């Protein structure tokens, strides 16, 4: 067990190192990408360009530049933006991370709750009109792009029907911290929560329904029926419990990906100053330190979530533990 955990931790460190090198090479070693020109400004003289190049270390070999950037990002935490008036990158991410966390946690609660109800109900009423109707709703949710649904939601709640009793409670676009006003915080996030959750409700409900149906013929389900247990107990305690293994695996990776900036489109559409929107702004201005930091932030979330899921398998599934 201990060796398996240590081996997985070593693999995680190696993956993070590989991601950091890859991102650095893409944004700093690609021909035509010159951070010096972006820092010095348009029409800068050769003397200023040379001064900036020496000051930021762009005249040094690429391995030295890589080590310097990683040191500024993870050790001294004084890596500065090239275009945003020299703002420090790490404090910017730390300020944006709670916004993304609030958005993703609320959406995750909605999609987990609704998808479990939908998937379980569809499996329990297999091949009926209820089953087909729920799965059709799930497919519609999967097919709708998040940015389009967000724009439609804004059109309805912010413009066309905002003055009606139905949506008069919806505030303007933006974010209010929970510590400042909990009610305004909730009102500003409830629509983004629903928009972000719609696609995942469709995916998770269909996956859960498929797993529950597939488990009906398993030996442990037939044994439970032979013991005289009630159908509801067999379905919920044995079937749903086993089917949740796949569910939890998907949730761990999707949650980490969204928390790492994957909710970019939702944040941009609703004006939420989260990590995704920070990444979007950095990409539009080619602010390389911010791009580097946000990509590493996202990679760390995804890789660590994968490691946590693997560790849970080591504790919960003896077959996995024996294979390691």
CSV table of C-alpha atoms in Angstrom, one decimal:
chain,number,residue,atom,x,y,z
A,1,UNK,CA,0.0,0.0,0.0
A,2,UNK,CA,2.7,2.5,1.0
A,3,UNK,CA,4.8,1.7,-2.1
A,4,UNK,CA,1.8,2.2,-4.3
A,5,UNK,CA,1.0,5.6,-2.8
A,6,UNK,CA,4.7,6.7,-3.1
A,7,UNK,CA,4.8,5.5,-6.7
A,8,UNK,CA,1.6,7.4,-7.5
A,9,UNK,CA,3.0,10.6,-5.8
A,10,UNK,CA,6.2,10.3,-7.9
A,11,UNK,CA,4.2,9.9,-11.1
A,12,UNK,CA,2.2,13.0,-10.1
A,13,UNK,CA,5.4,15.1,-9.6
A,14,UNK,CA,6.7,13.9,-12.9
A,15,UNK,CA,3.5,14.8,-14.7
A,16,UNK,CA,3.5,18.3,-13.2
A,17,UNK,CA,7.1,18.8,-14.2
A,18,UNK,CA,6.3,17.7,-17.8
A,19,UNK,CA,3.3,20.0,-18.0
A,20,UNK,CA,5.4,23.0,-16.8
A,21,UNK,CA,8.2,22.3,-19.3
A,22,UNK,CA,5.7,21.9,-22.1
A,23,UNK,CA,3.8,25.1,-21.3
A,24,UNK,CA,7.1,27.0,-21.0
A,25,UNK,CA,8.4,25.8,-24.3
A,26,UNK,CA,5.1,26.6,-26.1
A,27,UNK,CA,4.9,30.1,-24.8
A,28,UNK,CA,8.6,31.1,-24.5
A,29,UNK,CA,10.5,29.0,-27.0
A,30,UNK,CA,8.1,29.3,-30.0
A,31,UNK,CA,9.5,31.3,-32.9
A,32,UNK,CA,7.9,34.7,-33.2
A,33,UNK,CA,7.0,34.9,-29.5
A,34,UNK,CA,9.1,37.7,-28.0
A,35,UNK,CA,8.1,38.8,-24.5
A,36,UNK,CA,10.6,41.6,-24.6
A,37,UNK,CA,8.6,43.5,-27.3
A,38,UNK,CA,5.4,43.2,-25.2
A,39,UNK,CA,7.1,44.6,-22.1
A,40,UNK,CA,9.0,47.3,-23.7
A,41,UNK,CA,6.0,48.5,-25.7
A,42,UNK,CA,5.3,49.4,-29.2
A,43,UNK,CA,8.0,51.3,-31.2
A,44,UNK,CA,10.6,50.8,-28.4
A,45,UNK,CA,14.2,51.7,-29.2
A,46,UNK,CA,16.8,48.9,-29.5
A,47,UNK,CA,18.4,50.2,-26.3
A,48,UNK,CA,15.2,49.8,-24.3
A,49,UNK,CA,14.6,46.4,-25.8
A,50,UNK,CA,18.1,45.3,-24.8
A,51,UNK,CA,17.6,46.7,-21.3
A,52,UNK,CA,14.4,44.9,-20.8
A,53,UNK,CA,15.9,41.7,-22.2
A,54,UNK,CA,18.7,41.8,-19.7
A,55,UNK,CA,16.5,42.9,-16.8
A,56,UNK,CA,14.0,40.0,-17.2
A,57,UNK,CA,16.7,37.5,-18.1
A,58,UNK,CA,15.6,36.8,-21.7
A,59,UNK,CA,19.2,36.9,-22.8
A,60,UNK,CA,19.9,33.7,-20.7
A,61,UNK,CA,19.6,30.1,-21.9
A,62,UNK,CA,16.1,28.6,-21.9
A,63,UNK,CA,16.8,26.2,-19.0
A,64,UNK,CA,17.9,29.1,-16.8
A,65,UNK,CA,14.8,31.1,-17.8
A,66,UNK,CA,12.7,28.0,-16.9
A,67,UNK,CA,14.2,27.6,-13.5
A,68,UNK,CA,13.9,31.3,-12.8
A,69,UNK,CA,10.3,31.4,-13.7
A,70,UNK,CA,9.5,28.3,-11.6
A,71,UNK,CA,11.3,29.8,-8.7
A,72,UNK,CA,9.3,33.1,-9.0
A,73,UNK,CA,6.1,31.2,-9.4
A,74,UNK,CA,6.4,28.6,-6.6
A,75,UNK,CA,9.1,29.8,-4.2
A,76,UNK,CA,9.4,33.6,-4.1
A,77,UNK,CA,5.9,34.1,-5.6
A,78,UNK,CA,7.0,37.4,-7.2
A,79,UNK,CA,6.2,36.5,-10.8
A,80,UNK,CA,4.8,39.7,-12.3
A,81,UNK,CA,2.4,40.2,-15.2
A,82,UNK,CA,4.0,41.6,-18.4
A,83,UNK,CA,1.0,43.7,-19.4
A,84,UNK,CA,-1.2,44.4,-16.4
A,85,UNK,CA,0.9,47.2,-14.8
A,86,UNK,CA,3.3,44.7,-13.3
A,87,UNK,CA,0.8,43.1,-11.0
A,88,UNK,CA,2.0,40.0,-9.2
A,89,UNK,CA,0.5,36.8,-10.8
A,90,UNK,CA,0.1,34.6,-7.7
A,91,UNK,CA,-2.0,37.2,-5.7
A,92,UNK,CA,-4.2,37.6,-8.8
A,93,UNK,CA,-4.9,33.9,-8.9
A,94,UNK,CA,-5.5,33.7,-5.2
A,95,UNK,CA,-8.0,36.5,-5.5
A,96,UNK,CA,-9.8,34.8,-8.4
A,97,UNK,CA,-9.8,31.3,-7.1
A,98,UNK,CA,-12.5,31.8,-4.5
A,99,UNK,CA,-14.9,33.1,-7.2
A,100,UNK,CA,-14.3,30.0,-9.3
A,101,UNK,CA,-14.6,27.7,-6.2
A,102,UNK,CA,-18.0,29.2,-5.4
A,103,UNK,CA,-19.2,28.8,-8.9
A,104,UNK,CA,-18.0,25.2,-9.3
A,105,UNK,CA,-19.1,24.0,-5.8
A,106,UNK,CA,-22.7,25.3,-6.3
A,107,UNK,CA,-22.9,23.9,-9.8
A,108,UNK,CA,-21.5,20.5,-8.6
A,109,UNK,CA,-24.1,20.3,-5.8
A,110,UNK,CA,-26.9,20.9,-8.4
A,111,UNK,CA,-25.6,18.5,-11.0
A,112,UNK,CA,-24.8,15.7,-8.6
A,113,UNK,CA,-28.2,15.9,-6.8
A,114,UNK,CA,-30.3,16.2,-10.0
A,115,UNK,CA,-28.3,13.6,-12.0
A,116,UNK,CA,-28.6,11.0,-9.2
A,117,UNK,CA,-32.4,11.5,-9.0
A,118,UNK,CA,-32.7,11.4,-12.8
A,119,UNK,CA,-30.4,8.4,-13.4
A,120,UNK,CA,-31.9,6.3,-10.6
A,121,UNK,CA,-35.5,7.1,-11.6
A,122,UNK,CA,-34.7,6.3,-15.3
A,123,UNK,CA,-33.1,3.0,-14.4
A,124,UNK,CA,-35.9,2.0,-12.0
A,125,UNK,CA,-38.5,2.7,-14.8
A,126,UNK,CA,-36.4,1.2,-17.6
A,127,UNK,CA,-37.9,1.3,-21.1
A,128,UNK,CA,-40.9,3.4,-20.0
A,129,UNK,CA,-42.0,6.8,-21.2
A,130,UNK,CA,-40.4,8.3,-18.0
A,131,UNK,CA,-37.1,6.7,-18.8
A,132,UNK,CA,-37.1,7.9,-22.4
A,133,UNK,CA,-38.2,11.3,-21.4
A,134,UNK,CA,-35.5,11.8,-18.8
A,135,UNK,CA,-32.8,10.5,-21.1
A,136,UNK,CA,-34.0,12.8,-23.8
A,137,UNK,CA,-33.8,15.8,-21.5
A,138,UNK,CA,-30.3,14.6,-20.6
A,139,UNK,CA,-29.3,14.5,-24.2
A,140,UNK,CA,-30.7,18.0,-24.8
A,141,UNK,CA,-28.6,19.2,-21.9
A,142,UNK,CA,-25.4,17.7,-23.3
A,143,UNK,CA,-26.1,19.2,-26.7
A,144,UNK,CA,-26.5,22.8,-25.6
A,145,UNK,CA,-23.3,24.8,-25.5
A,146,UNK,CA,-22.6,26.5,-22.2
A,147,UNK,CA,-21.9,29.9,-23.7
A,148,UNK,CA,-25.2,29.9,-25.8
A,149,UNK,CA,-27.3,28.8,-22.8
A,150,UNK,CA,-25.6,31.5,-20.7
A,151,UNK,CA,-26.4,34.2,-23.3
A,152,UNK,CA,-30.0,33.1,-23.5
A,153,UNK,CA,-30.2,33.1,-19.7
A,154,UNK,CA,-28.8,36.7,-19.6
A,155,UNK,CA,-31.2,37.7,-22.4
A,156,UNK,CA,-34.2,36.4,-20.4
A,157,UNK,CA,-33.2,37.4,-16.9
A,158,UNK,CA,-31.2,40.6,-17.5
A,159,UNK,CA,-33.1,42.2,-20.4
A,160,UNK,CA,-36.4,40.9,-21.8
A,161,UNK,CA,-38.1,39.7,-18.6
A,162,UNK,CA,-36.0,41.4,-15.9
A,163,UNK,CA,-38.8,43.8,-14.9
A,164,UNK,CA,-41.3,41.0,-14.4
A,165,UNK,CA,-42.0,39.3,-11.0
A,166,UNK,CA,-40.3,36.2,-12.2
A,167,UNK,CA,-36.8,37.6,-12.7
A,168,UNK,CA,-36.8,40.9,-10.9
A,169,UNK,CA,-34.7,39.4,-8.1
A,170,UNK,CA,-31.8,38.6,-10.5
A,171,UNK,CA,-29.0,41.2,-10.0
A,172,UNK,CA,-26.8,42.6,-12.7
A,173,UNK,CA,-23.8,40.7,-14.0
A,174,UNK,CA,-20.8,40.5,-11.6
A,175,UNK,CA,-19.9,39.0,-8.3
A,176,UNK,CA,-20.6,39.9,-4.7
A,177,UNK,CA,-18.4,38.2,-2.1
A,178,UNK,CA,-20.2,36.0,0.5
A,179,UNK,CA,-18.6,37.9,3.3
A,180,UNK,CA,-19.9,41.2,2.0
A,181,UNK,CA,-23.6,40.1,1.4
A,182,UNK,CA,-24.6,36.4,1.5
A,183,UNK,CA,-28.0,37.0,-0.1
A,184,UNK,CA,-26.5,39.0,-3.0
A,185,UNK,CA,-23.8,36.4,-3.4
A,186,UNK,CA,-26.5,33.7,-3.8
A,187,UNK,CA,-28.6,35.8,-6.1
A,188,UNK,CA,-25.7,36.5,-8.4
A,189,UNK,CA,-24.5,32.9,-8.6
A,190,UNK,CA,-27.8,30.9,-8.9
A,191,UNK,CA,-28.2,31.4,-12.6
A,192,UNK,CA,-24.6,30.6,-13.4
A,193,UNK,CA,-24.8,27.5,-11.2
A,194,UNK,CA,-27.8,26.2,-13.2
A,195,UNK,CA,-26.2,27.0,-16.6
A,196,UNK,CA,-22.9,25.3,-15.7
A,197,UNK,CA,-24.7,22.3,-14.2
A,198,UNK,CA,-27.0,21.6,-17.2
A,199,UNK,CA,-24.5,19.8,-19.4
A,200,UNK,CA,-23.1,17.6,-16.5
A,201,UNK,CA,-26.6,16.6,-15.4
A,202,UNK,CA,-27.2,15.1,-18.8
A,203,UNK,CA,-23.8,13.3,-18.8
A,204,UNK,CA,-24.0,12.0,-15.3
A,205,UNK,CA,-27.6,10.9,-15.3
A,206,UNK,CA,-27.0,8.9,-18.5
A,207,UNK,CA,-23.9,7.2,-17.1
A,208,UNK,CA,-25.6,6.4,-13.9
A,209,UNK,CA,-28.6,4.9,-15.6
A,210,UNK,CA,-26.4,2.8,-17.9
A,211,UNK,CA,-24.4,1.4,-14.9
A,212,UNK,CA,-27.5,0.6,-12.9
A,213,UNK,CA,-29.1,-1.2,-15.8
A,214,UNK,CA,-25.9,-3.2,-16.5
A,215,UNK,CA,-25.7,-4.2,-12.8
A,216,UNK,CA,-29.1,-5.9,-12.7
A,217,UNK,CA,-27.7,-9.1,-14.1
A,218,UNK,CA,-24.6,-9.3,-11.8
A,219,UNK,CA,-24.2,-12.2,-9.4
A,220,UNK,CA,-24.4,-10.1,-6.2
A,221,UNK,CA,-27.7,-8.6,-7.4
A,222,UNK,CA,-29.2,-12.0,-8.0
A,223,UNK,CA,-27.9,-13.2,-4.6
A,224,UNK,CA,-29.6,-10.2,-2.9
A,225,UNK,CA,-32.9,-11.0,-4.6
A,226,UNK,CA,-32.6,-14.7,-3.6
A,227,UNK,CA,-32.2,-13.6,0.0
A,228,UNK,CA,-35.6,-12.0,-0.2
A,229,UNK,CA,-34.5,-8.4,0.1
A,230,UNK,CA,-37.0,-5.8,-1.2
A,231,UNK,CA,-36.5,-4.5,-4.7
A,232,UNK,CA,-36.0,-0.9,-3.4
A,233,UNK,CA,-33.3,-2.0,-1.0
A,234,UNK,CA,-31.5,-4.1,-3.6
A,235,UNK,CA,-31.7,-1.3,-6.1
A,236,UNK,CA,-30.6,1.5,-3.8
A,237,UNK,CA,-28.2,-0.1,-1.4
A,238,UNK,CA,-26.5,-2.6,-3.7
A,239,UNK,CA,-27.0,-1.3,-7.2
A,240,UNK,CA,-26.7,2.4,-6.6
A,241,UNK,CA,-23.8,2.0,-4.2
A,242,UNK,CA,-21.8,0.0,-6.8
A,243,UNK,CA,-22.7,2.2,-9.7
A,244,UNK,CA,-21.5,5.3,-7.8
A,245,UNK,CA,-17.8,4.1,-8.3
A,246,UNK,CA,-17.9,5.3,-11.9
A,247,UNK,CA,-19.9,8.4,-10.9
A,248,UNK,CA,-17.3,9.4,-8.3
A,249,UNK,CA,-14.4,8.9,-10.7
A,250,UNK,CA,-16.0,11.2,-13.3
A,251,UNK,CA,-16.9,13.8,-10.6
A,252,UNK,CA,-13.4,14.0,-9.3
A,253,UNK,CA,-11.8,14.8,-12.7
A,254,UNK,CA,-14.6,17.1,-13.9
A,255,UNK,CA,-14.7,19.0,-10.6
A,256,UNK,CA,-10.9,19.5,-10.7
A,257,UNK,CA,-11.0,20.6,-14.3
A,258,UNK,CA,-13.6,23.2,-13.7
A,259,UNK,CA,-12.0,24.4,-10.5
A,260,UNK,CA,-8.7,24.8,-12.5
A,261,UNK,CA,-10.3,27.2,-14.9
A,262,UNK,CA,-12.5,25.0,-17.0
A,263,UNK,CA,-15.5,27.2,-16.2
A,264,UNK,CA,-14.0,29.9,-18.4
A,265,UNK,CA,-17.0,30.3,-20.7
A,266,UNK,CA,-19.5,30.6,-17.8
A,267,UNK,CA,-17.3,33.2,-16.0
A,268,UNK,CA,-16.9,35.3,-19.2
A,269,UNK,CA,-20.6,35.2,-20.0
A,270,UNK,CA,-21.7,36.2,-16.5
A,271,UNK,CA,-18.8,38.6,-15.7
A,272,UNK,CA,-17.4,36.5,-12.8
A,273,UNK,CA,-13.8,37.5,-12.0
A,274,UNK,CA,-12.6,33.9,-11.6
A,275,UNK,CA,-9.6,31.9,-12.8
A,276,UNK,CA,-11.2,31.2,-16.1
A,277,UNK,CA,-11.9,34.8,-16.9
A,278,UNK,CA,-8.3,35.7,-15.8
A,279,UNK,CA,-7.0,33.1,-18.2
A,280,UNK,CA,-9.2,34.5,-21.0
A,281,UNK,CA,-7.9,38.0,-20.4
A,282,UNK,CA,-4.3,36.8,-20.4
A,283,UNK,CA,-4.8,34.9,-23.7
A,284,UNK,CA,-6.3,38.0,-25.4
A,285,UNK,CA,-3.3,40.1,-24.4
A,286,UNK,CA,-0.7,37.2,-24.6
A,287,UNK,CA,0.3,37.9,-21.0
A,288,UNK,CA,2.7,34.9,-20.7
A,289,UNK,CA,3.4,34.8,-17.0
A,290,UNK,CA,-0.4,34.8,-16.2
A,291,UNK,CA,-1.0,32.1,-18.9
A,292,UNK,CA,1.8,30.0,-17.4
A,293,UNK,CA,0.5,30.4,-13.9
A,294,UNK,CA,-3.1,29.6,-14.7
A,295,UNK,CA,-2.2,26.6,-16.8
A,296,UNK,CA,-0.1,25.3,-14.0
A,297,UNK,CA,-2.8,26.0,-11.5
A,298,UNK,CA,-5.3,24.0,-13.6
A,299,UNK,CA,-2.8,21.1,-14.2
A,300,UNK,CA,-2.1,20.8,-10.4
A,301,UNK,CA,-5.9,20.6,-9.7
A,302,UNK,CA,-6.5,17.9,-12.4
A,303,UNK,CA,-3.4,15.8,-11.5
A,304,UNK,CA,-4.0,15.9,-7.8
A,305,UNK,CA,-7.6,15.0,-8.2
A,306,UNK,CA,-6.6,12.0,-10.3
A,307,UNK,CA,-4.2,11.0,-7.6
A,308,UNK,CA,-6.9,11.3,-4.9
A,309,UNK,CA,-9.2,9.1,-7.0
A,310,UNK,CA,-6.5,6.5,-7.4
A,311,UNK,CA,-5.8,6.5,-3.7
A,312,UNK,CA,-9.5,6.1,-2.9
A,313,UNK,CA,-9.5,3.0,-5.2
A,314,UNK,CA,-6.5,1.7,-3.3
A,315,UNK,CA,-8.4,1.9,0.0
A,316,UNK,CA,-11.9,0.8,-1.3
A,317,UNK,CA,-11.1,-1.9,-3.9
A,318,UNK,CA,-8.9,-4.8,-2.9
A,319,UNK,CA,-8.5,-5.8,-6.5
A,320,UNK,CA,-6.8,-2.5,-7.4
A,321,UNK,CA,-4.6,-2.8,-4.2
A,322,UNK,CA,-3.4,-6.3,-5.1
A,323,UNK,CA,-2.6,-5.2,-8.7
A,324,UNK,CA,-0.3,-2.5,-7.5
